[in-house]
DNA sequence: GCATATATGTTGTTTTTCCAACAGGGTACA
DNA sequence: TGTACCCTGTTGGAAAAACAACATATATGC
């Protein structure tokens, strides 16, 4: 897939045709950059006025506390974007963005995105509307994550996450994008305790799994 | 304070003058409505295309799980808004909005907010930009909340919350908007365990408190 | 003031999670 | 093929949180 095709799948450019995207990209003056696995794209404390769109690979939004505990806020796959909210404010970032694998990122200046360009490019209005929709969606996603974290027990956190993942992939059998440590970081629990709980859940017939492949057996909730 | 003055303090109308707001309100065709304490403004499963702005009182964004466990996502005070993200999508709400006390709410149709009006009202563009900023800020707020929930122990959750509240009110001594049960619901911990931990923290000299009044003694982090 | 209701704090017990250490399986690569 | 490394699962003991029950304090209404 070339850049324009990827961008067509991106929420920010939803509803724009190929040639319109090309035209827009001129106005937006984006830049692309490659990152090796584990390389930081944005570090905690940084500020930026660019949002990023993943053209290749995938990135993790992470935090580290004083004691080095890592927490994985979310993963962004190809076509997804990050730092939109950060770029809209003047604050320093409280999270870092790390390439989870070899990745290519397109950076767009936020002001160019949300301000109509001098040339009066007619697709710009769509872009702003998409921006509102994108932020709204990100908002609901974060609410979803809060929903998982709200659960008091490791089992309920796992069920909450696995259910949402099952729903997202529209199948009872699905593959998660995290290894065990990352999943634990995402759900903010301890890895080995989580493994133990997964075993118990499998013994209870709630779920079957093998590495990253899961099948949910219980009713939705 | 009259409505226009309150709206001037609202992020959505930031940077617009009194007479401009009056003009905008005509275009937006808002409606106001009163809610008694504990009355639901939006219920889980509802959809709406209106965002709400609190003119009087305050509202709580809450969730209930299967077993009736309540969790308090966030509080919105006078001038604050809610349901912006919900109104921008077609999804059903996963949270409910409840009046924490006798409240007056101004409802605005989201489409009228983010679509330029027929009359070509020049302040409309500011409104859209404010909408982007508002969503971004809400985004960062949710990230902040995730930050609290990420902490593994009750003590760390409390410190994380109290620090952010102290910072927000720009003073080591401050009043929190929650009673103990609400605070526990907000931090997703058990009330009595939280009380016990607060006592320990006071004994350790980290914090002094009496009901809703807190004074932090330790260094920031 | 008194009775009642509500909010907060305390204590002891049970359950869950955390932690550390290790074991087994898979994979990469010399 | 064998070795080293990483990922996953397991175990037992330590720590923390949840829970239940009660004690104390504060607020509310009569």
Short mmCIF file of C-alpha atoms (C1' of nucleotides) in Angstrom, two decimals:
data_model
loop_
_atom_site.label_atom_id
_atom_site.label_comp_id
_atom_site.label_asym_id
_atom_site.label_seq_id
_atom_site.Cartn_x
_atom_site.Cartn_y
_atom_site.Cartn_z
CA UNK A 1 0.00 0.00 0.00
CA UNK A 2 1.30 3.42 -0.82
CA UNK A 3 0.96 6.42 1.43
CA UNK A 4 -2.20 7.79 -0.13
CA UNK A 5 -3.97 4.45 0.14
CA UNK A 6 -3.04 4.15 3.80
CA UNK A 7 -4.22 7.67 4.46
CA UNK A 8 -7.58 6.83 2.93
CA UNK A 9 -8.04 4.30 5.74
CA UNK A 10 -7.05 6.90 8.31
CA UNK A 11 -9.89 8.63 10.21
CA UNK A 12 -8.33 12.00 9.55
CA UNK A 13 -8.67 11.65 5.79
CA UNK A 14 -11.93 9.72 5.77
CA UNK A 15 -14.15 10.68 2.87
CA UNK A 16 -11.49 12.23 0.70
CA UNK A 17 -10.54 10.82 -2.68
CA UNK A 18 -7.04 9.86 -3.74
CA UNK A 19 -6.36 12.98 -5.76
CA UNK A 20 -7.84 15.15 -3.04
CA UNK A 21 -5.43 13.64 -0.52
CA UNK A 22 -2.52 14.35 -2.80
CA UNK A 23 -3.68 17.93 -3.06
CA UNK A 24 -4.12 18.16 0.71
CA UNK A 25 -0.67 16.78 1.36
CA UNK A 26 0.78 19.71 -0.56
CA UNK A 27 -1.01 22.17 1.73
CA UNK A 28 -0.11 20.24 4.87
CA UNK A 29 3.60 19.97 4.13
CA UNK A 30 3.96 16.72 6.04
CA UNK A 31 7.25 14.97 6.67
CA UNK A 32 7.88 11.26 7.07
CA UNK A 33 10.44 9.65 9.30
CA UNK A 34 11.53 6.08 10.10
CA UNK A 35 12.01 4.65 13.56
CA UNK A 36 13.72 1.42 14.58
CA UNK A 37 12.06 -0.87 17.10
CA UNK A 38 12.04 0.54 20.68
CA UNK A 39 13.08 3.97 19.47
CA UNK A 40 11.20 6.84 21.12
CA UNK A 41 9.13 9.02 18.78
CA UNK A 42 7.98 11.33 21.54
CA UNK A 43 9.38 11.32 25.07
CA UNK A 44 7.68 12.30 28.31
CA UNK A 45 8.15 16.02 28.84
CA UNK A 46 8.41 16.80 25.14
CA UNK A 47 6.05 19.14 23.40
CA UNK A 48 5.10 19.02 19.77
CA UNK A 49 2.69 20.71 17.44
CA UNK A 50 2.66 17.81 15.03
CA UNK A 51 0.38 14.85 15.06
CA UNK A 52 1.67 11.51 13.84
CA UNK A 53 0.09 9.00 11.50
CA UNK A 54 1.47 5.47 11.36
CA UNK A 55 2.25 4.54 7.76
CA UNK A 56 4.14 1.35 8.61
CA UNK A 57 4.62 -0.69 11.77
CA UNK A 58 2.92 0.15 15.05
CA UNK A 59 3.62 2.31 18.06
CA UNK A 60 2.91 2.09 21.78
CA UNK A 61 1.84 4.96 23.99
CA UNK A 62 3.54 4.35 27.34
CA UNK A 63 4.20 5.91 30.73
CA UNK A 64 6.82 5.27 33.36
CA UNK A 65 6.43 6.18 36.98
CA UNK A 66 9.10 7.03 39.53
CA UNK A 67 9.88 3.44 40.30
CA UNK A 68 10.21 2.44 36.69
CA UNK A 69 6.87 0.67 36.48
CA UNK A 70 5.83 0.76 32.90
CA UNK A 71 2.28 1.18 31.78
CA UNK A 72 1.07 0.77 28.26
CA UNK A 73 -1.71 3.24 27.54
CA UNK A 74 -2.59 2.10 24.06
CA UNK A 75 -1.33 0.73 20.79
CA UNK A 76 -1.65 2.50 17.46
CA UNK A 77 -1.63 0.43 14.26
CA UNK A 78 -1.19 1.39 10.60
CA UNK A 79 -3.53 4.21 9.62
CA UNK A 80 -3.93 5.28 13.23
CA UNK A 81 -2.73 8.57 14.59
CA UNK A 82 -1.30 9.87 17.86
CA UNK A 83 -0.47 13.12 19.65
CA UNK A 84 -3.46 14.96 18.14
CA UNK A 85 -4.53 16.20 21.55
CA UNK A 86 -0.99 17.01 22.64
CA UNK A 87 -0.44 19.05 19.50
CA UNK A 88 -3.64 21.04 20.14
CA UNK A 89 -2.41 22.27 23.51
CA UNK A 90 0.77 23.84 24.81
CA UNK A 91 1.36 21.24 27.50
CA UNK A 92 4.30 18.91 27.87
CA UNK A 93 3.58 15.30 27.09
CA UNK A 94 2.89 13.00 30.00
CA UNK A 95 3.35 9.95 27.86
CA UNK A 96 5.99 8.68 25.50
CA UNK A 97 5.44 7.17 22.10
CA UNK A 98 7.67 4.25 21.20
CA UNK A 99 7.97 2.26 17.99
CA UNK A 100 6.83 -1.28 18.81
CA UNK A 101 8.50 -2.41 15.61
CA UNK A 102 10.29 -0.82 12.68
CA UNK A 103 7.87 2.00 11.77
CA UNK A 104 7.31 4.86 9.37
CA UNK A 105 5.51 7.93 10.65
CA UNK A 106 3.94 10.83 8.79
CA UNK A 107 4.02 14.04 10.82
CA UNK A 108 1.53 16.83 10.12
CA UNK A 109 1.57 20.27 11.65
CA UNK A 110 -1.61 20.66 13.64
CA UNK A 111 -2.11 24.32 12.77
CA UNK A 112 -2.04 23.53 9.09
CA UNK A 113 -4.62 20.83 9.70
CA UNK A 114 -7.16 22.86 11.64
CA UNK A 115 -6.67 26.23 9.99
CA UNK A 116 -8.01 26.75 6.48
CA UNK A 117 -5.14 27.19 4.11
CA UNK A 118 -4.47 30.38 2.19
CA UNK A 119 -5.18 28.66 -1.09
CA UNK A 120 -8.73 28.10 0.09
CA UNK A 121 -8.41 24.37 -0.38
CA UNK A 122 -11.96 23.08 -0.24
CA UNK A 123 -11.13 19.77 1.42
CA UNK A 124 -9.82 21.54 4.44
CA UNK A 125 -13.22 21.79 5.99
CA UNK A 126 -13.66 18.02 5.79
CA UNK A 127 -10.29 17.72 7.48
CA UNK A 128 -11.38 19.86 10.42
CA UNK A 129 -14.59 17.91 10.78
CA UNK A 130 -12.60 14.68 10.68
CA UNK A 131 -10.34 16.10 13.32
CA UNK A 132 -13.34 16.64 15.61
CA UNK A 133 -14.54 13.11 14.93
CA UNK A 134 -11.06 11.70 15.48
CA UNK A 135 -10.69 13.43 18.83
CA UNK A 136 -14.15 12.26 19.82
CA UNK A 137 -13.32 8.70 18.92
CA UNK A 138 -10.02 8.85 20.82
CA UNK A 139 -12.04 10.18 23.71
CA UNK A 140 -14.39 7.21 23.68
CA UNK A 141 -11.42 4.86 23.33
CA UNK A 142 -9.83 6.29 26.44
CA UNK A 143 -13.15 5.89 28.22
CA UNK A 144 -13.10 2.26 27.14
CA UNK A 145 -9.67 1.81 28.63
CA UNK A 146 -10.81 3.47 31.85
CA UNK A 147 -13.60 0.95 31.81
CA UNK A 148 -11.10 -1.90 31.91
CA UNK A 149 -9.04 -0.29 34.64
CA UNK A 150 -12.15 0.38 36.68
CA UNK A 151 -12.62 -3.33 37.24
CA UNK A 152 -11.36 -4.34 40.64
CA UNK A 153 -10.06 -7.84 39.96
CA UNK A 154 -7.55 -9.14 37.44
CA UNK A 155 -10.16 -11.55 36.11
CA UNK A 156 -12.67 -8.79 35.42
CA UNK A 157 -10.03 -6.64 33.79
CA UNK A 158 -9.10 -9.52 31.51
CA UNK A 159 -12.73 -10.27 30.66
CA UNK A 160 -13.42 -6.62 29.98
CA UNK A 161 -10.42 -6.39 27.67
CA UNK A 162 -10.94 -9.71 25.90
CA UNK A 163 -14.59 -8.91 25.32
CA UNK A 164 -13.84 -5.55 23.78
CA UNK A 165 -11.13 -7.09 21.63
CA UNK A 166 -13.50 -9.85 20.53
CA UNK A 167 -16.11 -7.26 19.66
CA UNK A 168 -13.58 -5.16 17.77
CA UNK A 169 -12.41 -8.13 15.70
CA UNK A 170 -15.99 -9.36 15.40
CA UNK A 171 -15.14 -12.91 16.34
CA UNK A 172 -15.00 -15.09 19.43
CA UNK A 173 -11.58 -16.20 18.27
CA UNK A 174 -9.05 -13.44 17.89
CA UNK A 175 -5.40 -12.53 18.21
CA UNK A 176 -4.29 -9.87 20.65
CA UNK A 177 -1.53 -7.41 19.74
CA UNK A 178 0.28 -7.80 23.06
CA UNK A 179 2.58 -10.36 24.62
CA UNK A 180 1.91 -11.23 28.27
CA UNK A 181 4.11 -8.53 29.74
CA UNK A 182 2.57 -5.88 27.51
CA UNK A 183 -0.92 -7.05 28.31
CA UNK A 184 -0.11 -6.84 32.01
CA UNK A 185 1.28 -3.34 31.49
CA UNK A 186 -1.86 -2.41 29.58
CA UNK A 187 -4.22 -3.68 32.27
CA UNK A 188 -1.97 -2.46 35.08
CA UNK A 189 -1.60 -5.80 36.82
CA UNK A 190 1.31 -8.06 37.56
CA UNK A 191 2.35 -10.41 34.79
CA UNK A 192 2.65 -13.65 36.71
CA UNK A 193 -0.55 -13.05 38.67
CA UNK A 194 -2.26 -12.40 35.36
CA UNK A 195 -0.90 -15.64 33.90
CA UNK A 196 -2.22 -17.50 36.91
CA UNK A 197 -5.62 -15.88 36.55
CA UNK A 198 -5.71 -16.75 32.84
CA UNK A 199 -5.03 -20.38 33.74
CA UNK A 200 -7.87 -20.35 36.23
CA UNK A 201 -10.19 -18.82 33.66
CA UNK A 202 -9.27 -21.51 31.19
CA UNK A 203 -9.86 -24.18 33.84
CA UNK A 204 -13.25 -22.59 34.50
CA UNK A 205 -14.07 -22.86 30.80
CA UNK A 206 -14.43 -19.13 30.25
CA UNK A 207 -11.73 -18.91 27.66
CA UNK A 208 -9.25 -20.94 25.67
CA UNK A 209 -5.93 -19.56 24.60
CA UNK A 210 -2.55 -20.33 23.26
CA UNK A 211 -0.05 -17.51 23.32
CA UNK A 212 -1.76 -14.59 21.59
CA UNK A 213 -4.73 -16.53 20.24
CA UNK A 214 -7.85 -16.39 22.37
CA UNK A 215 -11.31 -17.87 22.12
CA UNK A 216 -14.02 -16.60 24.43
CA UNK A 217 -16.65 -19.10 25.53
CA UNK A 218 -18.81 -17.18 27.94
CA UNK A 219 -21.74 -14.90 27.21
CA UNK A 220 -21.06 -11.30 26.39
CA UNK A 221 -21.64 -8.73 29.01
CA UNK B 1 -23.76 35.36 37.02
CA UNK B 2 -26.02 35.29 34.02
CA UNK B 3 -25.82 32.75 31.27
CA UNK B 4 -23.62 34.77 28.95
CA UNK B 5 -21.10 35.45 31.69
CA UNK B 6 -20.91 31.77 32.55
CA UNK B 7 -20.48 30.87 28.91
CA UNK B 8 -17.56 33.28 28.69
CA UNK B 9 -15.76 31.11 31.22
CA UNK B 10 -16.60 28.01 29.22
CA UNK B 11 -13.86 26.58 26.98
CA UNK B 12 -16.30 26.31 24.11
CA UNK B 13 -16.91 30.06 24.02
CA UNK B 14 -13.41 31.14 24.98
CA UNK B 15 -12.34 34.29 23.20
CA UNK B 16 -15.79 35.50 22.24
CA UNK B 17 -17.26 38.75 23.55
CA UNK B 18 -20.58 39.08 25.32
CA UNK B 19 -22.51 40.37 22.35
CA UNK B 20 -20.92 37.77 20.11
CA UNK B 21 -22.10 35.02 22.42
CA UNK B 22 -25.62 36.40 22.34
CA UNK B 23 -25.46 36.33 18.56
CA UNK B 24 -24.08 32.80 18.55
CA UNK B 25 -26.80 31.58 20.87
CA UNK B 26 -29.37 32.61 18.31
CA UNK B 27 -27.68 30.46 15.65
CA UNK B 28 -27.21 27.54 18.02
CA UNK B 29 -30.80 27.41 19.23
CA UNK B 30 -29.85 26.01 22.60
CA UNK B 31 -32.32 24.89 25.25
CA UNK B 32 -31.90 24.91 29.00
CA UNK B 33 -33.30 22.41 31.44
CA UNK B 34 -33.25 21.96 35.23
CA UNK B 35 -32.40 18.74 37.03
CA UNK B 36 -32.95 17.84 40.67
CA UNK B 37 -30.16 16.19 42.63
CA UNK B 38 -29.51 12.55 41.59
CA UNK B 39 -31.65 12.91 38.47
CA UNK B 40 -30.15 11.35 35.36
CA UNK B 41 -29.37 13.74 32.52
CA UNK B 42 -28.09 11.02 30.21
CA UNK B 43 -28.44 7.29 30.91
CA UNK B 44 -26.20 4.44 29.80
CA UNK B 45 -27.38 3.24 26.40
CA UNK B 46 -28.81 6.61 25.41
CA UNK B 47 -27.64 8.48 22.39
CA UNK B 48 -27.73 12.20 21.92
CA UNK B 49 -26.53 14.77 19.43
CA UNK B 50 -26.47 17.51 22.01
CA UNK B 51 -23.61 18.49 24.22
CA UNK B 52 -24.34 19.88 27.67
CA UNK B 53 -22.90 22.90 29.44
CA UNK B 54 -23.36 23.24 33.19
CA UNK B 55 -24.88 26.65 33.98
CA UNK B 56 -25.63 25.89 37.62
CA UNK B 57 -24.73 23.04 39.97
CA UNK B 58 -22.44 20.18 38.99
CA UNK B 59 -22.81 16.79 37.38
CA UNK B 60 -21.09 13.43 37.72
CA UNK B 61 -20.19 11.10 34.88
CA UNK B 62 -20.71 7.59 36.20
CA UNK B 63 -20.77 3.94 35.20
CA UNK B 64 -22.36 0.89 36.75
CA UNK B 65 -21.22 -2.63 36.09
CA UNK B 66 -23.23 -5.84 36.24
CA UNK B 67 -22.87 -6.21 39.97
CA UNK B 68 -23.94 -2.66 40.69
CA UNK B 69 -20.43 -1.42 41.44
CA UNK B 70 -20.48 2.26 40.75
CA UNK B 71 -17.56 4.12 39.31
CA UNK B 72 -17.30 7.84 39.05
CA UNK B 73 -15.49 8.81 35.88
CA UNK B 74 -15.35 12.54 36.41
CA UNK B 75 -17.07 15.60 37.78
CA UNK B 76 -18.11 18.60 35.70
CA UNK B 77 -18.49 21.97 37.43
CA UNK B 78 -20.14 25.24 36.31
CA UNK B 79 -18.91 26.30 32.88
CA UNK B 80 -17.80 22.77 32.07
CA UNK B 81 -19.33 20.67 29.35
CA UNK B 82 -20.09 17.01 28.79
CA UNK B 83 -21.15 14.58 26.06
CA UNK B 84 -19.22 16.43 23.34
CA UNK B 85 -17.58 13.23 22.18
CA UNK B 86 -20.78 11.23 22.45
CA UNK B 87 -22.64 13.78 20.36
CA UNK B 88 -19.97 13.62 17.66
CA UNK B 89 -20.47 9.90 17.12
CA UNK B 90 -23.46 7.65 16.57
CA UNK B 91 -22.66 5.33 19.46
CA UNK B 92 -24.75 4.64 22.51
CA UNK B 93 -23.43 6.13 25.72
CA UNK B 94 -21.45 3.85 27.98
CA UNK B 95 -21.75 6.27 30.85
CA UNK B 96 -24.53 8.09 32.56
CA UNK B 97 -24.59 11.72 33.55
CA UNK B 98 -26.21 12.51 36.88
CA UNK B 99 -26.87 15.83 38.60
CA UNK B 100 -24.73 15.85 41.75
CA UNK B 101 -26.88 18.70 43.01
CA UNK B 102 -29.75 20.83 41.71
CA UNK B 103 -28.40 21.85 38.28
CA UNK B 104 -29.21 23.84 35.18
CA UNK B 105 -27.93 22.58 31.86
CA UNK B 106 -27.67 24.27 28.49
CA UNK B 107 -27.96 21.82 25.61
CA UNK B 108 -26.50 22.64 22.20
CA UNK B 109 -26.95 20.64 19.05
CA UNK B 110 -23.52 19.41 17.98
CA UNK B 111 -24.18 19.81 14.28
CA UNK B 112 -25.05 23.44 14.72
CA UNK B 113 -21.83 23.88 16.66
CA UNK B 114 -19.42 22.32 14.21
CA UNK B 115 -21.12 23.24 10.96
CA UNK B 116 -20.92 26.83 9.76
CA UNK B 117 -24.34 28.38 9.92
CA UNK B 118 -26.26 29.55 6.89
CA UNK B 119 -26.06 33.15 8.03
CA UNK B 120 -22.28 32.88 7.73
CA UNK B 121 -21.84 33.87 11.33
CA UNK B 122 -18.19 34.83 11.62
CA UNK B 123 -17.72 33.55 15.17
CA UNK B 124 -18.57 30.08 14.10
CA UNK B 125 -15.04 29.35 13.08
CA UNK B 126 -13.79 30.24 16.55
CA UNK B 127 -16.39 27.85 17.89
CA UNK B 128 -15.09 24.96 15.82
CA UNK B 129 -11.54 25.69 16.86
CA UNK B 130 -12.64 25.81 20.48
CA UNK B 131 -14.38 22.51 19.97
CA UNK B 132 -11.10 20.96 18.85
CA UNK B 133 -9.31 22.44 21.82
CA UNK B 134 -12.06 21.30 24.18
CA UNK B 135 -11.92 17.74 22.91
CA UNK B 136 -8.14 17.80 23.18
CA UNK B 137 -8.30 19.01 26.73
CA UNK B 138 -10.89 16.39 27.65
CA UNK B 139 -8.56 13.89 26.09
CA UNK B 140 -5.66 14.94 28.29
CA UNK B 141 -7.97 14.93 31.32
CA UNK B 142 -8.93 11.34 30.65
CA UNK B 143 -5.26 10.51 30.29
CA UNK B 144 -4.73 12.10 33.67
CA UNK B 145 -7.41 9.93 35.17
CA UNK B 146 -5.87 6.85 33.56
CA UNK B 147 -2.67 7.96 35.22
CA UNK B 148 -4.31 7.74 38.64
CA UNK B 149 -5.86 4.37 37.90
CA UNK B 150 -2.55 3.05 36.62
CA UNK B 151 -1.08 3.23 40.09
CA UNK B 152 -1.07 -0.17 41.72
CA UNK B 153 -1.62 0.75 45.36
CA UNK B 154 -4.36 2.76 47.05
CA UNK B 155 -1.74 5.06 48.53
CA UNK B 156 -0.24 5.88 45.15
CA UNK B 157 -3.67 6.45 43.65
CA UNK B 158 -4.48 8.88 46.45
CA UNK B 159 -1.17 10.70 46.12
CA UNK B 160 -1.58 10.91 42.37
CA UNK B 161 -5.07 12.35 42.73
CA UNK B 162 -4.29 14.71 45.61
CA UNK B 163 -1.23 16.03 43.80
CA UNK B 164 -3.17 16.77 40.65
CA UNK B 165 -5.92 18.44 42.66
CA UNK B 166 -3.36 20.48 44.56
CA UNK B 167 -1.79 21.55 41.29
CA UNK B 168 -5.17 22.40 39.81
CA UNK B 169 -6.12 24.58 42.75
CA UNK B 170 -2.59 25.93 42.94
CA UNK B 171 -2.26 25.40 46.65
CA UNK B 172 -1.03 22.76 49.06
CA UNK B 173 -4.28 23.22 50.95
CA UNK B 174 -7.40 22.53 48.97
CA UNK B 175 -10.92 21.17 49.11
CA UNK B 176 -11.89 18.14 47.09
CA UNK B 177 -15.32 17.94 45.41
CA UNK B 178 -15.99 14.37 46.56
CA UNK B 179 -17.08 12.72 49.77
CA UNK B 180 -15.23 9.54 50.76
CA UNK B 181 -17.51 7.16 48.91
CA UNK B 182 -17.35 9.26 45.76
CA UNK B 183 -13.57 9.53 46.01
CA UNK B 184 -13.36 5.75 46.36
CA UNK B 185 -15.63 5.35 43.33
CA UNK B 186 -13.45 7.79 41.42
CA UNK B 187 -10.21 5.99 42.25
CA UNK B 188 -11.81 2.55 41.94
CA UNK B 189 -10.87 1.34 45.40
CA UNK B 190 -12.84 0.27 48.43
CA UNK B 191 -14.03 3.06 50.70
CA UNK B 192 -12.98 1.70 54.08
CA UNK B 193 -9.62 0.49 52.82
CA UNK B 194 -9.12 3.97 51.42
CA UNK B 195 -10.02 5.57 54.76
CA UNK B 196 -7.50 3.33 56.46
CA UNK B 197 -4.81 4.25 53.95
CA UNK B 198 -5.58 7.97 54.41
CA UNK B 199 -5.08 7.52 58.15
CA UNK B 200 -1.76 5.83 57.58
CA UNK B 201 -0.68 8.60 55.25
CA UNK B 202 -1.59 11.19 57.85
CA UNK B 203 0.33 9.23 60.50
CA UNK B 204 3.30 9.17 58.11
CA UNK B 205 3.10 12.94 57.81
CA UNK B 206 2.40 12.95 54.08
CA UNK B 207 -0.88 14.73 54.37
CA UNK B 208 -3.28 16.35 56.81
CA UNK B 209 -6.99 16.36 56.26
CA UNK B 210 -10.35 16.91 57.80
CA UNK B 211 -13.29 15.81 55.77
CA UNK B 212 -12.89 17.40 52.34
CA UNK B 213 -10.04 19.73 53.28
CA UNK B 214 -6.58 18.43 52.51
CA UNK B 215 -3.06 19.76 52.96
CA UNK B 216 -0.20 17.99 51.23
CA UNK B 217 3.13 17.99 53.01
CA UNK B 218 5.37 15.89 50.84
CA UNK B 219 7.37 16.93 47.81
CA UNK B 220 5.67 16.90 44.46
CA UNK B 221 6.42 14.08 42.14
"C1'" DG C 1 -32.12 19.40 72.54
"C1'" DC C 2 -33.08 15.05 70.86
"C1'" DA C 3 -33.72 11.51 67.43
"C1'" DT C 4 -32.42 10.08 63.13
"C1'" DA C 5 -29.74 9.69 59.17
"C1'" DT C 6 -25.46 10.10 56.95
"C1'" DA C 7 -20.44 10.31 56.65
"C1'" DT C 8 -16.15 8.85 58.28
"C1'" DG C 9 -12.95 6.04 60.68
"C1'" DT C 10 -11.46 1.54 62.93
"C1'" DT C 11 -10.68 -3.32 63.51
"C1'" DG C 12 -10.18 -8.22 62.49
"C1'" DT C 13 -10.77 -11.73 58.91
"C1'" DT C 14 -10.75 -13.40 54.24
"C1'" DT C 15 -9.36 -13.02 49.65
"C1'" DT C 16 -6.52 -11.33 46.15
"C1'" DT C 17 -2.52 -9.51 44.36
"C1'" DC C 18 2.34 -8.91 44.37
"C1'" DC C 19 6.82 -10.65 44.29
"C1'" DA C 20 10.70 -13.67 43.57
"C1'" DA C 21 12.36 -17.68 42.02
"C1'" DC C 22 12.23 -21.21 39.02
"C1'" DA C 23 10.69 -24.64 35.26
"C1'" DG C 24 9.39 -25.80 30.60
"C1'" DG C 25 8.73 -24.75 25.76
"C1'" DG C 26 9.72 -22.29 21.73
"C1'" DT C 27 12.81 -19.85 18.65
"C1'" DA C 28 17.03 -17.92 16.72
"C1'" DC C 29 21.27 -18.73 15.46
"C1'" DA C 30 26.07 -20.32 15.69
"C1'" DT D 1 22.33 -30.01 16.91
"C1'" DG D 2 23.08 -27.68 20.71
"C1'" DT D 3 23.09 -23.54 23.30
"C1'" DA D 4 21.36 -19.25 24.71
"C1'" DC D 5 17.61 -16.35 25.16
"C1'" DC D 6 12.91 -15.02 25.58
"C1'" DC D 7 8.22 -15.92 26.66
"C1'" DT D 8 4.95 -18.17 29.42
"C1'" DG D 9 3.30 -20.63 33.27
"C1'" DT D 10 3.79 -22.27 38.18
"C1'" DT D 11 4.56 -22.08 43.06
"C1'" DG D 12 4.84 -20.45 47.95
"C1'" DG D 13 5.33 -16.76 51.04
"C1'" DA D 14 4.61 -11.65 51.94
"C1'" DA D 15 1.87 -7.72 51.41
"C1'" DA D 16 -2.16 -5.35 50.30
"C1'" DA D 17 -6.93 -4.82 49.38
"C1'" DA D 18 -11.62 -6.23 50.01
"C1'" DC D 19 -15.13 -7.15 53.07
"C1'" DA D 20 -18.08 -7.00 57.14
"C1'" DA D 21 -19.16 -5.24 61.25
"C1'" DC D 22 -19.02 -1.82 64.29
"C1'" DA D 23 -17.67 2.85 66.55
"C1'" DT D 24 -17.57 7.65 66.29
"C1'" DA D 25 -18.54 11.96 64.42
"C1'" DT D 26 -21.23 15.25 61.90
"C1'" DA D 27 -25.31 16.95 59.81
"C1'" DT D 28 -30.49 17.25 59.49
"C1'" DG D 29 -35.18 17.65 60.87
"C1'" DC D 30 -38.48 17.99 64.43
#
